[in-house]
Coordinates of N, CA and C in Angstrom, one line a residue:
M1330 N 19.5 -16.5 -13.5 CA 19.8 -16.5 -11.9 C 20.5 -17.9 -11.6
S1331 N 21.3 -17.8 -10.7 CA 22.1 -18.9 -10.2 C 21.3 -19.5 -9.0
E1332 N 21.5 -20.8 -8.6 CA 20.8 -21.3 -7.6 C 21.7 -21.8 -6.4
W1333 N 21.1 -21.9 -5.1 CA 21.8 -22.2 -4.1 C 20.9 -23.3 -3.4
G1334 N 20.8 -24.6 -3.6 CA 19.8 -25.3 -3.1 C 18.5 -25.1 -3.9
N1335 N 17.5 -24.8 -3.3 CA 16.2 -24.3 -3.8 C 16.1 -22.7 -3.6
I1336 N 17.1 -22.1 -3.6 CA 17.2 -20.6 -3.5 C 17.7 -20.1 -5.0
C1337 N 17.0 -19.4 -5.6 CA 17.5 -18.7 -6.9 C 17.8 -17.4 -6.7
F1338 N 19.3 -17.0 -7.0 CA 19.9 -15.8 -6.9 C 20.2 -15.2 -8.1
R1339 N 20.1 -13.7 -8.1 CA 20.1 -13.0 -9.2 C 21.6 -12.9 -9.7
E1340 N 22.5 -12.7 -8.8 CA 23.9 -12.7 -8.9 C 24.8 -13.6 -7.9
G1341 N 25.6 -14.5 -8.4 CA 26.3 -15.3 -7.4 C 25.4 -15.8 -6.3
D1342 N 25.8 -15.6 -5.1 CA 25.0 -16.1 -3.8 C 24.8 -14.9 -2.9
D1343 N 24.5 -13.7 -3.6 CA 24.3 -12.4 -2.8 C 22.9 -12.1 -2.6
F1344 N 22.4 -12.1 -1.3 CA 21.0 -12.0 -1.2 C 20.5 -10.5 -1.5
R1345 N 21.5 -9.7 -1.3 CA 21.2 -8.2 -1.6 C 21.0 -7.9 -2.8
A1346 N 21.8 -8.6 -3.9 CA 21.7 -8.5 -5.2 C 20.3 -9.0 -5.8
G1347 N 19.7 -9.9 -5.1 CA 18.3 -10.5 -5.2 C 18.2 -11.8 -5.1
A1348 N 17.3 -12.3 -4.5 CA 17.0 -13.8 -4.4 C 15.5 -14.1 -4.3
V1349 N 15.1 -15.3 -4.6 CA 13.8 -15.9 -4.6 C 13.8 -17.1 -3.6
L1350 N 13.1 -17.1 -2.7 CA 12.9 -18.3 -1.8 C 11.5 -18.8 -2.1
V1351 N 11.2 -20.0 -2.1 CA 9.9 -20.6 -2.2 C 9.7 -21.4 -0.9
V1352 N 8.6 -21.0 -0.1 CA 8.4 -21.6 1.1 C 7.1 -22.3 1.2
D1353 N 7.0 -23.4 1.8 CA 5.8 -24.0 2.3 C 5.2 -23.6 3.7
K1354 N 4.3 -22.7 3.4 CA 3.9 -21.9 4.6 C 3.0 -22.8 5.6
P1355 N 3.4 -23.0 6.8 CA 2.8 -23.8 7.7 C 1.5 -23.2 8.1
L1356 N 0.4 -24.2 8.5 CA -1.0 -23.9 9.0 C -0.6 -22.8 10.2
R1357 N -1.5 -21.7 10.2 CA -1.9 -20.8 11.3 C -0.7 -19.8 11.2
W1358 N 0.4 -20.0 10.3 CA 1.3 -18.9 10.1 C 0.7 -17.8 9.2
T1359 N 0.9 -16.5 9.3 CA 0.6 -15.5 8.3 C 1.6 -15.4 7.4
S1360 N 1.4 -15.0 6.2 CA 2.6 -14.8 5.2 C 3.7 -13.8 5.8
F1361 N 3.2 -12.7 6.6 CA 4.1 -11.8 7.2 C 5.0 -12.6 8.2
D1362 N 4.4 -13.5 9.0 CA 5.4 -14.3 9.9 C 6.5 -15.0 9.1
V1363 N 6.1 -15.6 7.9 CA 7.2 -16.2 7.1 C 8.3 -15.3 6.8
V1364 N 7.9 -14.1 6.3 CA 8.7 -13.1 5.9 C 9.6 -12.6 7.0
N1365 N 9.0 -12.3 8.0 CA 9.8 -11.8 9.4 C 10.8 -12.8 9.8
K1366 N 10.5 -14.2 9.8 CA 11.2 -15.2 10.2 C 12.6 -15.1 9.4
I1367 N 12.4 -15.1 8.1 CA 13.5 -15.0 7.1 C 14.3 -13.7 7.2
R1368 N 13.6 -12.7 7.4 CA 14.3 -11.3 7.6 C 15.3 -11.3 8.7
I1369 N 14.9 -11.9 9.9 CA 15.7 -11.9 11.3 C 16.9 -12.9 10.9
S1370 N 16.5 -14.0 10.2 CA 17.7 -15.0 9.9 C 18.6 -14.3 8.9
L1371 N 18.3 -13.5 8.2 CA 19.4 -13.0 7.1 C 20.2 -11.7 7.8
R1372 N 19.6 -11.1 8.8 CA 20.5 -10.1 9.6 C 21.8 -10.4 9.9
K1373 N 22.0 -11.8 10.3 CA 23.4 -12.1 10.6 C 24.3 -12.0 9.6
G1374 N 24.0 -12.1 8.4 CA 24.9 -11.8 7.3 C 24.8 -10.4 6.7
Y1375 N 23.6 -9.9 6.7 CA 23.4 -8.9 5.8 C 22.9 -7.6 6.6
G1376 N 22.6 -7.6 7.9 CA 22.0 -6.4 8.6 C 20.6 -6.3 8.1
K1377 N 20.5 -4.9 7.9 CA 19.1 -4.6 7.3 C 18.9 -4.9 5.8
I1378 N 17.9 -5.7 5.6 CA 17.9 -6.2 4.1 C 16.2 -6.1 3.7
K1379 N 15.9 -5.9 2.6 CA 14.7 -5.9 2.1 C 14.0 -7.3 1.9
V1380 N 12.9 -7.6 2.5 CA 12.3 -9.0 2.4 C 10.9 -8.8 2.2
G1381 N 10.2 -9.5 1.2 CA 8.8 -9.3 1.0 C 8.2 -10.7 0.4
H1382 N 6.9 -10.8 0.6 CA 6.3 -11.9 0.0 C 5.4 -11.4 -1.2
A1383 N 5.2 -12.3 -2.1 CA 4.6 -12.1 -3.4 C 3.1 -12.8 -3.4
G1384 N 2.3 -12.3 -2.3 CA 1.0 -12.8 -2.5 C 0.5 -13.4 -1.2
T1385 N -0.5 -12.8 -0.5 CA -0.7 -13.2 0.9 C -1.4 -14.6 0.7
L1386 N -1.2 -15.6 1.7 CA -1.9 -16.8 1.8 C -2.6 -16.7 3.3
D1387 N -3.8 -17.1 3.4 CA -4.5 -17.0 4.6 C -3.8 -17.9 5.7
P1388 N -4.0 -17.4 7.1 CA -3.4 -18.3 8.1 C -4.0 -19.7 8.1
L1389 N -5.1 -20.0 7.8 CA -5.6 -21.3 7.6 C -5.4 -22.1 6.6
A1390 N -4.5 -21.5 5.7 CA -3.9 -22.3 4.3 C -2.7 -22.6 4.6
T1391 N -2.2 -23.6 3.9 CA -0.8 -23.9 3.7 C -0.2 -23.9 2.3
G1392 N 1.0 -24.0 2.0 CA 1.5 -24.0 0.7 C 2.5 -23.0 0.3
V1393 N 2.6 -22.9 -1.0 CA 3.6 -22.0 -1.6 C 3.3 -20.5 -1.3
V1394 N 4.5 -19.9 -0.8 CA 4.6 -18.5 -0.5 C 6.0 -18.2 -1.2
I1395 N 6.1 -17.3 -2.2 CA 7.1 -16.7 -2.8 C 7.6 -15.7 -2.0
V1396 N 9.0 -15.7 -1.5 CA 9.7 -14.6 -0.6 C 10.7 -14.1 -1.5
C1397 N 10.7 -12.6 -1.7 CA 11.7 -12.1 -2.5 C 12.5 -11.3 -1.5
V1398 N 13.9 -11.3 -1.9 CA 14.9 -10.7 -1.0 C 15.6 -9.6 -1.9
G1399 N 16.1 -8.7 -1.2 CA 17.0 -7.6 -1.8 C 16.4 -7.0 -3.0
K1400 N 17.1 -6.9 -4.0 CA 16.6 -6.3 -5.2 C 15.5 -7.0 -6.0
E1401 N 15.3 -8.1 -5.6 CA 14.2 -9.0 -6.2 C 12.9 -8.5 -5.7
T1402 N 12.9 -7.9 -4.7 CA 11.7 -7.2 -4.1 C 11.0 -6.5 -5.1
K1403 N 11.6 -5.8 -6.1 CA 11.1 -5.0 -7.0 C 10.2 -5.7 -8.1
K1404 N 10.3 -7.2 -8.1 CA 9.4 -7.9 -9.0 C 8.6 -8.6 -8.3
I1405 N 8.1 -8.2 -7.0 CA 7.0 -8.8 -6.3 C 5.8 -8.7 -7.2
E1406 N 5.3 -7.7 -7.8 CA 4.1 -7.6 -8.3 C 4.1 -8.4 -9.8
E1407 N 5.2 -8.7 -10.2 CA 5.4 -9.7 -11.4 C 5.2 -11.2 -10.8
Y1408 N 5.7 -11.5 -9.7 CA 5.3 -12.8 -9.1 C 3.8 -12.9 -8.8
M1409 N 3.3 -11.7 -8.2 CA 1.9 -11.8 -7.7 C 0.9 -12.1 -8.9
G1410 N 1.3 -11.6 -10.1 CA 0.4 -11.9 -11.2 C 0.3 -13.1 -11.9
Q1411 N 1.2 -14.2 -11.2 CA 1.3 -15.4 -11.9 C 0.0 -16.4 -11.4
E1412 N 0.0 -17.3 -12.4 CA -1.3 -18.3 -12.1 C -1.1 -19.1 -11.0
K1413 N -2.1 -19.5 -10.4 CA -2.1 -20.2 -9.0 C -2.8 -21.5 -9.2
E1414 N -2.3 -22.4 -8.2 CA -3.0 -23.7 -8.4 C -3.2 -24.2 -6.8
Y1415 N -4.4 -24.5 -6.5 CA -4.8 -25.0 -5.0 C -5.3 -26.4 -5.1
V1416 N -5.4 -27.0 -3.9 CA -6.2 -28.0 -3.6 C -7.0 -27.6 -2.5
A1417 N -8.4 -27.6 -2.7 CA -9.3 -27.1 -1.6 C -10.1 -28.3 -1.2
E1418 N -10.4 -28.2 0.1 CA -11.3 -29.1 0.8 C -12.5 -28.2 1.2
I1419 N -13.7 -28.6 0.6 CA -15.0 -28.0 1.0 C -15.8 -28.7 1.6
T1420 N -16.4 -28.5 2.8 CA -17.4 -29.1 3.6 C -18.8 -28.6 3.3
F1421 N -19.8 -29.5 3.0 CA -21.2 -29.0 2.9 C -21.8 -29.3 4.2
G1422 N -22.9 -28.7 4.3 CA -23.9 -28.7 5.4 C -23.8 -27.4 6.3
H1423 N -23.0 -26.6 6.2 CA -22.9 -25.4 7.2 C -22.1 -24.4 6.3
T1424 N -22.5 -23.2 6.6 CA -21.9 -22.0 6.0 C -21.4 -21.2 7.2
T1425 N -20.4 -20.4 7.0 CA -19.7 -19.4 8.0 C -19.7 -18.0 7.3
P1426 N -19.7 -17.1 8.2 CA -19.5 -15.6 7.9 C -18.3 -15.4 6.9
S1427 N -17.2 -16.0 7.3 CA -15.9 -16.0 6.7 C -15.7 -16.9 5.5
Y1428 N -16.7 -17.7 5.4 CA -16.7 -18.8 4.3 C -15.5 -19.9 4.6
D1429 N -14.9 -19.7 5.8 CA -14.0 -20.7 6.0 C -14.2 -21.0 7.6
L1430 N -13.0 -21.7 8.1 CA -13.2 -21.8 9.7 C -12.6 -20.9 10.5
E1431 N -12.3 -19.7 10.0 CA -12.1 -18.6 11.0 C -13.1 -18.2 11.9
T1432 N -14.4 -18.3 11.3 CA -15.6 -18.0 12.2 C -16.6 -19.3 12.3
S1433 N -17.4 -19.2 13.3 CA -18.4 -20.4 13.7 C -19.3 -20.6 12.6
F1434 N -20.1 -21.7 12.5 CA -21.1 -22.0 11.5 C -22.4 -21.0 11.9
D1435 N -22.8 -20.5 10.8 CA -24.0 -19.6 11.1 C -25.4 -20.1 10.4
E1436 N -25.2 -21.2 9.6 CA -26.5 -21.7 9.0 C -26.1 -23.1 8.6
E1437 N -27.2 -24.0 8.9 CA -27.1 -25.4 8.5 C -28.0 -25.6 7.2
F1438 N -27.6 -26.4 6.3 CA -28.1 -26.9 5.0 C -28.2 -28.3 4.9
P1439 N -29.3 -28.8 4.2 CA -29.1 -30.2 3.8 C -28.2 -30.4 2.7
Y1440 N -27.8 -31.6 2.5 CA -26.7 -32.0 1.4 C -26.8 -33.4 1.0
K1441 N -27.7 -34.2 1.4 CA -28.0 -35.6 1.0 C -28.3 -35.6 -0.5
H1442 N -28.9 -34.6 -1.1 CA -29.2 -34.7 -2.5 C -27.9 -34.2 -3.4
V1443 N -26.9 -33.9 -2.7 CA -25.6 -33.5 -3.7 C -24.9 -34.8 -4.0
D1444 N -24.8 -35.0 -5.3 CA -23.9 -36.1 -5.6 C -22.8 -35.6 -6.6
R1445 N -22.1 -36.5 -7.1 CA -21.0 -36.2 -8.0 C -21.4 -35.6 -9.3
E1446 N -22.6 -36.1 -9.9 CA -23.1 -35.4 -11.1 C -23.6 -34.0 -10.8
C1447 N -24.1 -33.8 -9.7 CA -24.7 -32.4 -9.3 C -23.4 -31.6 -9.3
L1448 N -22.3 -32.1 -8.7 CA -21.0 -31.3 -8.4 C -20.5 -30.9 -9.7
E1449 N -20.4 -31.9 -10.7 CA -19.9 -31.8 -12.0 C -20.6 -30.5 -12.9
R1450 N -21.8 -30.6 -12.7 CA -22.4 -29.6 -13.3 C -22.3 -28.2 -12.7
A1451 N -22.3 -28.3 -11.4 CA -22.1 -26.9 -10.8 C -20.7 -26.3 -11.0
V1452 N -19.7 -27.2 -10.8 CA -18.2 -26.4 -11.0 C -18.1 -25.7 -12.3
Q1453 N -18.8 -26.4 -13.3 CA -18.5 -25.8 -14.6 C -19.1 -24.3 -14.8
Q1454 N -20.0 -23.7 -13.8 CA -20.4 -22.6 -13.7 C -19.4 -21.6 -13.2
F1455 N -18.2 -22.2 -12.7 CA -17.3 -21.3 -12.1 C -16.0 -21.4 -13.0
V1456 N -15.8 -22.1 -14.1 CA -14.8 -22.0 -15.1 C -15.0 -21.0 -16.1
G1457 N -13.7 -20.3 -16.3 CA -13.6 -19.2 -17.3 C -13.6 -18.0 -16.6
E1458 N -13.8 -16.8 -17.3 CA -13.9 -15.5 -16.5 C -15.2 -15.4 -15.9
I1459 N -15.1 -15.2 -14.5 CA -16.5 -15.2 -13.7 C -16.5 -13.8 -12.9
E1460 N -17.5 -13.6 -12.6 CA -17.7 -12.3 -11.5 C -17.9 -13.0 -10.2
Q1461 N -17.0 -12.5 -9.3 CA -16.9 -13.0 -8.0 C -16.9 -12.1 -6.9
F1462 N -17.7 -12.1 -5.9 CA -17.6 -11.3 -4.7 C -16.6 -11.9 -3.7
P1463 N -15.7 -10.9 -3.3 CA -14.8 -11.4 -2.2 C -15.5 -11.6 -0.9
P1464 N -15.0 -12.3 0.0 CA -15.7 -12.4 1.4 C -15.5 -11.0 2.0
S1465 N -16.5 -10.9 3.0 CA -16.5 -9.6 3.8 C -15.3 -9.9 4.7
Y1466 N -15.1 -11.1 5.1 CA -13.8 -11.1 5.9 C -12.5 -11.3 5.0
S1467 N -12.1 -10.2 4.3 CA -10.9 -10.3 3.3 C -10.3 -9.0 3.6
A1468 N -9.1 -8.7 3.0 CA -8.2 -7.7 3.0 C -8.6 -6.5 2.1
V1469 N -9.8 -6.8 1.2 CA -10.4 -5.8 0.2 C -10.8 -4.7 1.0
R1470 N -10.3 -3.3 0.4 CA -10.7 -2.2 1.2 C -12.1 -1.7 0.8
V1471 N -12.7 -1.2 1.7 CA -14.2 -1.0 1.6 C -14.3 0.5 2.2
D1472 N -14.4 1.6 1.5 CA -14.4 3.0 2.0 C -13.2 3.2 2.9
G1473 N -12.1 2.7 2.4 CA -10.8 3.1 2.8 C -10.4 2.1 4.0
V1474 N -11.3 1.2 4.4 CA -10.9 0.3 5.5 C -11.1 -1.1 5.1
R1475 N -10.1 -2.0 5.6 CA -10.1 -3.5 5.3 C -11.5 -4.0 5.5
A1476 N -11.9 -4.8 4.7 CA -13.2 -5.3 4.9 C -13.4 -6.1 6.3
Y1477 N -12.3 -6.9 6.3 CA -12.4 -7.8 7.6 C -12.4 -7.0 9.1
E1478 N -12.0 -5.9 8.9 CA -12.1 -4.7 10.1 C -13.6 -4.6 10.5
K1479 N -14.2 -4.2 9.3 CA -15.8 -4.0 9.5 C -16.4 -5.1 9.8
A1480 N -16.1 -6.2 9.2 CA -17.0 -7.5 9.5 C -16.6 -7.8 10.9
R1481 N -15.4 -7.8 11.5 CA -15.2 -8.2 12.9 C -15.7 -7.4 13.8
R1482 N -16.2 -6.1 13.5 CA -16.9 -5.3 14.3 C -18.3 -5.5 14.4
G1483 N -18.7 -6.2 13.5 CA -20.2 -6.7 13.3 C -20.9 -5.6 12.2
D1484 N -20.1 -4.7 11.5 CA -20.7 -3.7 10.7 C -21.2 -4.4 9.5
E1485 N -22.1 -4.0 8.7 CA -22.6 -4.3 7.5 C -21.5 -4.1 6.4
V1486 N -21.1 -5.0 5.6 CA -20.0 -4.6 4.6 C -20.7 -5.0 3.2
E1487 N -20.6 -4.1 2.2 CA -21.1 -4.3 1.0 C -19.9 -4.6 -0.1
M1488 N -19.8 -5.8 -0.4 CA -18.8 -6.1 -1.3 C -19.0 -5.9 -2.8
K1489 N -18.1 -5.5 -3.6 CA -18.4 -5.3 -5.0 C -17.7 -6.5 -5.6
S1490 N -18.4 -7.0 -6.7 CA -17.9 -8.2 -7.6 C -16.6 -7.7 -8.3
R1491 N -15.8 -8.6 -8.7 CA -14.7 -8.4 -9.6 C -14.5 -9.7 -10.5
K1492 N -14.0 -9.4 -11.6 CA -13.8 -10.6 -12.7 C -12.5 -11.3 -12.2
V1493 N -12.6 -12.5 -12.1 CA -11.4 -13.2 -12.1 C -11.4 -14.4 -13.1
M1494 N -10.3 -15.1 -13.4 CA -10.2 -16.2 -14.1 C -9.9 -17.5 -13.5
V1495 N -10.9 -18.4 -13.8 CA -10.6 -19.8 -13.4 C -10.4 -20.7 -14.4
R1496 N -9.2 -21.2 -14.7 CA -8.9 -21.9 -15.9 C -9.4 -23.3 -15.7
E1497 N -9.4 -23.8 -14.6 CA -9.7 -25.4 -14.5 C -10.1 -25.7 -13.1
I1498 N -11.1 -26.5 -13.0 CA -11.6 -27.2 -11.6 C -11.7 -28.5 -11.9
E1499 N -11.1 -29.3 -11.1 CA -11.0 -30.9 -11.1 C -11.5 -31.3 -9.9
I1500 N -12.5 -32.3 -9.7 CA -13.1 -32.9 -8.7 C -12.2 -34.1 -8.3
L1501 N -11.3 -34.0 -7.3 CA -10.5 -34.9 -6.8 C -11.1 -36.0 -6.0
K1502 N -12.0 -35.6 -5.1 CA -12.8 -36.7 -4.4 C -14.2 -35.8 -3.9
A1503 N -15.1 -36.7 -4.0 CA -16.5 -36.3 -3.6 C -17.1 -37.4 -2.8
E1504 N -16.9 -37.2 -1.4 CA -17.4 -38.0 -0.3 C -18.0 -37.2 0.7
L1505 N -19.3 -36.9 0.4 CA -20.0 -36.0 1.1 C -20.3 -36.3 2.4
P1506 N -20.1 -35.4 3.3 CA -20.1 -34.0 2.8 C -18.9 -33.3 2.5
V1507 N -17.8 -34.1 2.4 CA -16.5 -33.3 2.0 C -16.4 -33.5 0.3
V1508 N -15.8 -32.5 -0.1 CA -15.5 -32.4 -1.5 C -14.0 -32.0 -1.8
E1509 N -13.3 -32.4 -2.5 CA -11.9 -32.0 -2.7 C -11.7 -31.5 -4.1
L1510 N -11.2 -30.5 -4.4 CA -11.2 -29.8 -5.7 C -9.7 -29.4 -5.9
R1511 N -9.2 -29.5 -7.1 CA -8.0 -28.8 -7.6 C -8.4 -27.7 -8.6
I1512 N -7.9 -26.6 -8.3 CA -8.3 -25.3 -8.8 C -7.1 -24.5 -9.5
V1513 N -7.2 -24.2 -10.7 CA -6.1 -23.4 -11.2 C -6.7 -22.0 -11.6
C1514 N -6.2 -21.1 -11.0 CA -6.9 -19.7 -11.3 C -6.1 -18.5 -11.3
S1515 N -6.5 -17.3 -11.6 CA -5.7 -16.1 -11.8 C -5.6 -15.4 -10.4
K1516 N -4.7 -14.4 -10.3 CA -4.5 -13.6 -9.1 C -5.7 -13.0 -8.7
G1517 N -6.0 -12.7 -7.5 CA -7.3 -12.2 -7.0 C -8.4 -13.2 -6.8
T1518 N -8.3 -14.4 -7.1 CA -9.5 -15.4 -7.1 C -9.6 -15.9 -5.6
Y1519 N -10.7 -15.7 -4.9 CA -10.8 -16.1 -3.7 C -11.5 -17.6 -3.6
I1520 N -10.7 -18.5 -3.2 CA -11.2 -19.9 -3.1 C -12.2 -20.0 -2.0
R1521 N -12.2 -19.2 -1.0 CA -13.3 -19.3 0.0 C -14.7 -18.9 -0.6
S1522 N -14.6 -17.8 -1.4 CA -15.8 -17.5 -2.3 C -16.3 -18.7 -3.1
L1523 N -15.4 -19.0 -3.8 CA -15.8 -20.2 -4.7 C -16.3 -21.5 -3.8
A1524 N -15.8 -21.7 -2.7 CA -16.4 -22.8 -1.9 C -17.7 -22.4 -1.4
H1525 N -18.1 -21.2 -1.1 CA -19.2 -20.7 -0.7 C -20.3 -20.7 -1.8
D1526 N -19.9 -20.4 -3.0 CA -20.8 -20.2 -4.1 C -21.1 -21.7 -4.6
L1527 N -20.3 -22.6 -4.5 CA -20.4 -23.9 -5.0 C -21.6 -24.6 -4.2
G1528 N -21.7 -24.4 -3.0 CA -22.7 -24.7 -1.9 C -24.1 -24.2 -2.6
K1529 N -24.2 -22.8 -2.7 CA -25.4 -22.3 -3.3 C -25.9 -22.9 -4.5
A1530 N -24.8 -23.1 -5.6 CA -25.0 -23.6 -6.8 C -25.7 -25.1 -6.7
C1531 N -25.3 -25.8 -5.6 CA -25.8 -27.2 -5.6 C -27.1 -27.2 -4.5
G1532 N -27.7 -26.0 -4.4 CA -28.9 -26.0 -3.5 C -28.6 -26.5 -2.0
S1533 N -27.3 -26.1 -1.5 CA -27.1 -26.3 -0.4 C -26.1 -25.2 0.3
G1534 N -25.5 -25.5 1.4 CA -24.5 -24.5 1.8 C -23.1 -25.2 2.2
S1535 N -22.1 -24.5 2.0 CA -20.8 -25.1 2.2 C -19.8 -24.0 2.6
H1536 N -18.6 -24.5 3.1 CA -17.5 -23.7 3.4 C -16.3 -24.2 3.1
L1537 N -15.1 -23.5 3.1 CA -13.7 -24.0 2.8 C -13.2 -24.5 4.2
S1538 N -13.0 -25.8 4.2 CA -12.5 -26.4 5.5 C -10.9 -26.6 5.3
A1539 N -10.4 -26.7 4.3 CA -8.8 -26.7 4.3 C -8.3 -26.2 2.9
L1540 N -7.3 -25.6 2.7 CA -6.7 -25.1 1.5 C -5.0 -25.3 1.5
R1541 N -4.8 -25.8 0.3 CA -3.2 -25.9 0.1 C -2.9 -25.1 -1.3
R1542 N -2.0 -24.2 -1.2 CA -1.6 -23.7 -2.5 C -0.4 -24.6 -2.9
T1543 N -0.5 -25.2 -4.2 CA 0.3 -26.1 -4.6 C 1.3 -25.5 -5.7
R1544 N 0.9 -24.4 -6.2 CA 1.8 -23.9 -7.2 C 1.5 -22.4 -7.5
V1545 N 2.6 -21.5 -7.6 CA 2.4 -20.2 -8.2 C 3.3 -20.1 -9.4
G1546 N 2.8 -19.9 -10.5 CA 3.6 -19.8 -11.8 C 4.3 -21.3 -12.0
D1547 N 5.6 -21.2 -12.0 CA 6.3 -22.5 -12.1 C 6.8 -23.0 -10.9
F1548 N 6.7 -22.3 -9.8 CA 7.3 -22.6 -8.4 C 6.3 -23.7 -7.7
K1549 N 6.6 -24.8 -7.4 CA 5.6 -25.9 -7.0 C 6.2 -26.3 -5.6
V1550 N 5.0 -26.6 -4.9 CA 5.1 -26.8 -3.4 C 6.0 -28.0 -3.1
E1551 N 6.3 -28.9 -3.9 CA 7.2 -30.1 -3.9 C 8.6 -29.6 -3.9
D1552 N 8.9 -28.4 -4.3 CA 10.1 -27.9 -4.5 C 10.4 -26.9 -3.3
A1553 N 9.4 -26.6 -2.5 CA 9.5 -25.6 -1.5 C 10.2 -25.8 -0.2
F1554 N 10.9 -24.9 0.4 CA 11.3 -25.3 1.8 C 10.3 -25.3 2.8
K1555 N 10.5 -26.2 3.8 CA 9.7 -26.1 5.2 C 10.5 -25.1 5.8
M1556 N 9.8 -24.5 6.8 CA 10.3 -23.3 7.5 C 11.5 -23.6 8.3
D1557 N 11.5 -24.8 8.9 CA 12.7 -25.3 9.6 C 14.0 -25.4 8.8
E1558 N 13.5 -26.0 7.6 CA 14.7 -26.2 6.6 C 15.3 -24.8 6.1
I1559 N 14.6 -24.0 5.7 CA 14.9 -22.6 5.1 C 15.9 -21.8 6.3
I1560 N 15.2 -21.9 7.5 CA 16.1 -21.3 8.5 C 17.3 -21.9 8.8
G1561 N 17.4 -23.2 8.8 CA 18.5 -24.2 9.0 C 19.7 -23.8 7.9
V1562 N 19.2 -23.7 6.6 CA 20.0 -23.4 5.5 C 20.8 -22.0 5.7
L1563 N 19.9 -21.2 6.0 CA 20.4 -19.7 6.3 C 21.3 -19.6 7.5
Q1564 N 21.0 -20.3 8.6 CA 21.8 -20.3 9.8 C 23.3 -21.0 9.4
E1565 N 23.2 -22.0 8.5 CA 24.3 -22.7 8.2 C 25.4 -22.0 7.2
N1566 N 24.7 -21.1 6.4 CA 25.5 -20.5 5.2 C 25.9 -19.1 5.5
L1567 N 25.3 -18.5 6.5 CA 25.6 -17.0 6.6 C 26.7 -16.7 7.7

């Protein structure tokens, strides 16, 4: 692949032949918002063109989203399968139905007994191949319907566990009630579930209060375009 700034092209600088853009998704944007904005910008030079993302990132998370253009969209599954790295902020003392701040607190828990030693022991339970239950507020299909659709209607949602691989968890900060972790994991790992389960493992309750995806495979957030940057580059060069 050739490169044009931080855009990797399959042939020359032809988006239709295939290109990969690494974007730092802003807070409250969906991954589809990112794709749609880039697709609209590319229409100036290419008209109708295929654009897709290689892995959804929740609206309340920021960080790396890989956007594939043209023939490179055929490799989306390959990019989706690559290892992910996150920095997660987890707040103890309350849980939420969605395991993050999409929904309001539903229960309060004591956390004064939780210290770094307790956290060190607890995180080791989640390193390696683990069985994890996705949140009911997730895109996993249950009886043919997205789980979050059922959850938002107030329906009871029975989630099935799945095997995921967590290669590494590092405690970056432990200033209770806030804990910050660096997590390296496989495709399909729900950091929200890990945040929820960590609280239970410490005899408390917790939720994911912030999340940043810092890496997908070899694509790092420090090399990613901000949205205004990539739109500016496309407008200037098409």
